[in-house]
Coordinates of C-alpha atoms and ligand atoms in Angstrom, one line a residue:
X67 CA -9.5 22.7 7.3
X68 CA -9.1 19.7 4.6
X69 CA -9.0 16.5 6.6
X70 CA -6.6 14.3 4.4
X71 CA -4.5 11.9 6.2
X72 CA -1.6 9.6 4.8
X73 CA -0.9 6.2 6.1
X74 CA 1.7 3.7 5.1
X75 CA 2.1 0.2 6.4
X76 CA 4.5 -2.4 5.5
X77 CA 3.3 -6.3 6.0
X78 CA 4.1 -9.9 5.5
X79 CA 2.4 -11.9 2.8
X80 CA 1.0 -14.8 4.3
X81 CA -0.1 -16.0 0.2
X82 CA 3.6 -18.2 -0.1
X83 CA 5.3 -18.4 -3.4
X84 CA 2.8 -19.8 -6.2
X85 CA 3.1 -16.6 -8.4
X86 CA -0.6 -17.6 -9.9
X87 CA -1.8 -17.5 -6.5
X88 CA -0.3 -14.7 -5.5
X89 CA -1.6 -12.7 -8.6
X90 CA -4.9 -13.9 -8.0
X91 CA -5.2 -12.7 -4.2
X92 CA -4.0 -9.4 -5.2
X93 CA -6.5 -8.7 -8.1
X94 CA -9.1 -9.9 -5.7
X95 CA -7.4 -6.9 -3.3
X96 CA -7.4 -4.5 -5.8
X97 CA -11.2 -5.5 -6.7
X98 CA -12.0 -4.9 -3.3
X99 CA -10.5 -1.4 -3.4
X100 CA -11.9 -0.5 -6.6
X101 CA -15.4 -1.8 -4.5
X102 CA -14.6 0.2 -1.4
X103 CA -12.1 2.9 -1.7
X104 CA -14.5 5.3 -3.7
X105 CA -17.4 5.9 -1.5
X106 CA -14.9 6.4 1.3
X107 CA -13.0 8.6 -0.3
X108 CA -10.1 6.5 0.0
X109 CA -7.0 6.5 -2.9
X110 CA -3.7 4.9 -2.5
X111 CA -1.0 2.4 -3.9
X112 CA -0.1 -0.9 -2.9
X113 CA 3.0 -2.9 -3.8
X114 CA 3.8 -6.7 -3.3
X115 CA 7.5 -6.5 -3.0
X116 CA 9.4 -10.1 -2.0
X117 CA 7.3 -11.0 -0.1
X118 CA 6.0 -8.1 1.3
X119 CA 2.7 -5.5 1.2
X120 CA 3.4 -1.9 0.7
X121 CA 0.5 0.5 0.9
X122 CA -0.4 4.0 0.8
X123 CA -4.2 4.8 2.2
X124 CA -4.9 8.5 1.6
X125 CA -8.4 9.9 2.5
X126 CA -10.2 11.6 5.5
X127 CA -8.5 10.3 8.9
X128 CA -12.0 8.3 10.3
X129 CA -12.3 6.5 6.7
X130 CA -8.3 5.7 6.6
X131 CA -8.3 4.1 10.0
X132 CA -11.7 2.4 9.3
X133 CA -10.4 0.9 6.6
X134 CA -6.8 0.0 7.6
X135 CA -9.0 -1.7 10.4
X136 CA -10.4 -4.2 8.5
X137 CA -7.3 -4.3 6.3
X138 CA -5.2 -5.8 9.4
X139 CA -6.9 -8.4 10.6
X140 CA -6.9 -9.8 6.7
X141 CA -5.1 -13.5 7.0
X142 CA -3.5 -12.6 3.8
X143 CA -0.6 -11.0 5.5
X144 CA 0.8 -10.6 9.1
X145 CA 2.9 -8.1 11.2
X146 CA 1.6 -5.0 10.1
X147 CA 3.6 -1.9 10.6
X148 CA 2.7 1.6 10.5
X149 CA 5.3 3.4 8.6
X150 CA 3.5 7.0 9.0
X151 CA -0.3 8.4 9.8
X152 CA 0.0 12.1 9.4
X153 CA -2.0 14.8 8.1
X154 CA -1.1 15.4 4.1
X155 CA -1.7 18.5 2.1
X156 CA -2.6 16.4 -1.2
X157 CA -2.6 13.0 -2.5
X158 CA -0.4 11.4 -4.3
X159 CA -3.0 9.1 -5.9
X160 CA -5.9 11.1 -6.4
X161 CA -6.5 9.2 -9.4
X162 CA -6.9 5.8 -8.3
X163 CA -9.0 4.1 -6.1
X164 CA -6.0 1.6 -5.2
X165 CA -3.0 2.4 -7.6
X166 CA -0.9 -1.2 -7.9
X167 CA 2.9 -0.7 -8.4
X168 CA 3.2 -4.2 -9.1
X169 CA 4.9 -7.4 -8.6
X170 CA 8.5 -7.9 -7.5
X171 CA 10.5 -11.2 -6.7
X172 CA 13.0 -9.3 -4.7
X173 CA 12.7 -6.4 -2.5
X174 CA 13.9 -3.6 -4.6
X175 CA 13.6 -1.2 -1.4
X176 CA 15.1 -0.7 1.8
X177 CA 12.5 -2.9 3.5
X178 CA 14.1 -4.9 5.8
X179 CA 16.0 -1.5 7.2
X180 CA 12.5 -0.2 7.1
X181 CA 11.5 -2.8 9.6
X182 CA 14.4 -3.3 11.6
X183 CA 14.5 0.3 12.9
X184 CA 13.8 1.2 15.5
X185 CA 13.8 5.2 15.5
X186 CA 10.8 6.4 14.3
X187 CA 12.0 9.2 12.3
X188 CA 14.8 7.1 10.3
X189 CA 11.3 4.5 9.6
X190 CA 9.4 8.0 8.2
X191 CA 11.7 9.0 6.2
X192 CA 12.9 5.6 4.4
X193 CA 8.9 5.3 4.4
X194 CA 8.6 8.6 2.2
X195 CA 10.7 7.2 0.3
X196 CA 9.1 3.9 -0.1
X197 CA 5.9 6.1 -0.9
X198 CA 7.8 8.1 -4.0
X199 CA 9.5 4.9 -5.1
X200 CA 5.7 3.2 -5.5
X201 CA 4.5 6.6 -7.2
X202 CA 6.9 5.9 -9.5
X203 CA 6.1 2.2 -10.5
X204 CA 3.1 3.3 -10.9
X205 CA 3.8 5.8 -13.0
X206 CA 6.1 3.5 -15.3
X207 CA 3.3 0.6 -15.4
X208 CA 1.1 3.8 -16.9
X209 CA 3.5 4.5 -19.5
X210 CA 4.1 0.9 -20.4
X211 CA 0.0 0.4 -21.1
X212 CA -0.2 3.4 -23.5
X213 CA 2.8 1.6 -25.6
Ligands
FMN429 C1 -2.5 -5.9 1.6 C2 -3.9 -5.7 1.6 C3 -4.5 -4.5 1.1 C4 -5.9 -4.3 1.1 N1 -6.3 -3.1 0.6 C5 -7.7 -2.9 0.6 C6 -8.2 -1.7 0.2 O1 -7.5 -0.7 -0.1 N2 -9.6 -1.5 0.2 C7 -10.4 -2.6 0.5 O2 -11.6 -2.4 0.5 N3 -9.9 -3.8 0.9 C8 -8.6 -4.0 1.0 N4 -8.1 -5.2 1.3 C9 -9.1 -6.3 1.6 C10 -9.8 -6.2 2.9 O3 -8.9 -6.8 3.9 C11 -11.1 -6.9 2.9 O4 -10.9 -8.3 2.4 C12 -12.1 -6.3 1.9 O5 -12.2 -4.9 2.2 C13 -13.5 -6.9 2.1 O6 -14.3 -6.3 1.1 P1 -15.8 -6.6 1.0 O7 -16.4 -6.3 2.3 O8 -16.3 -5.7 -0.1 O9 -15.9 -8.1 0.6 C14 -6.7 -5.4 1.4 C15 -6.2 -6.6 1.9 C16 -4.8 -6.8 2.0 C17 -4.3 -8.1 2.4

């Protein structure tokens, strides 16, 4: 049986609003992924969104919550939520050690909603659709560098 998990947190930023900052933090994030993620077999996306991390973690359940273990207790954000942690058939990353579906002033997502429900299946499936919405940032910042 494969032993590929998905999870999907949303969280704070704790980096305020200096843009160069902010940049700076999350290059050092996605340096640490590019570090990390490989050996574990860990791939994924992460979005900074208004003032909010999105990320996907896909990879073998023990390496996922290893991970996301050392992931929440980084100062860099606060209140971390667990949209999903379920078994997956296939990744929606496979190709990147941490995918990055970029920047965003505003919230373009339901992400408040996300966080103020309070049933767990309405937080699933507005979480799913966070997921598809970062798969396709990513996939438009991909076609943007080949132009
Ligand atoms: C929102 C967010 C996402 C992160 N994602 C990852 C990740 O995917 N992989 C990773 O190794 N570190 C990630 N980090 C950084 C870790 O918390 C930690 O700083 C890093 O793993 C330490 O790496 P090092 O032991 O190689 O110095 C993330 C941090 C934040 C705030």
């Amino acid at each position: 049986m494969s032993d590929l998990y998905h999870l999907a947190y949303l969280s704070q930023s704790t980096l305020g609003d200096n843009q160069v900052f902010i940049r700076n933090e999350v290059e050092q994030i996605l340096a640490a992924a590019k570090r990390n993620n490989p050996p574990r077999n860990v791939t994924g996306a992460l979005l900074y969104s208004g003032g909010y991390f999105c990320q996907l973690l896909e990879g073998p359940a023990s390496e996922v919550e290893h991970l996301f273990e050392v992931i929440m207790s980084d100062d860099r954000h606060q209140g971390v939520e667990i949209l999903f942690f379920d078994p997956a058939p296939d990744r929606y990353f496979g190709a990147w050690a941490m995918a990055f579906a970029g920047y965003d002033e505003r919230p373009p997502f339901k992400i408040m909603g996300v966080k103020a429900s309070q049933d767990d299946i309405h937080a699933r499936a507005l979480g799913r659709n966070l997921v598809d919405a970062m798969s396709r940032l990513v996939e438009a910042r991909e076609q943007g560098r080949k132009h």
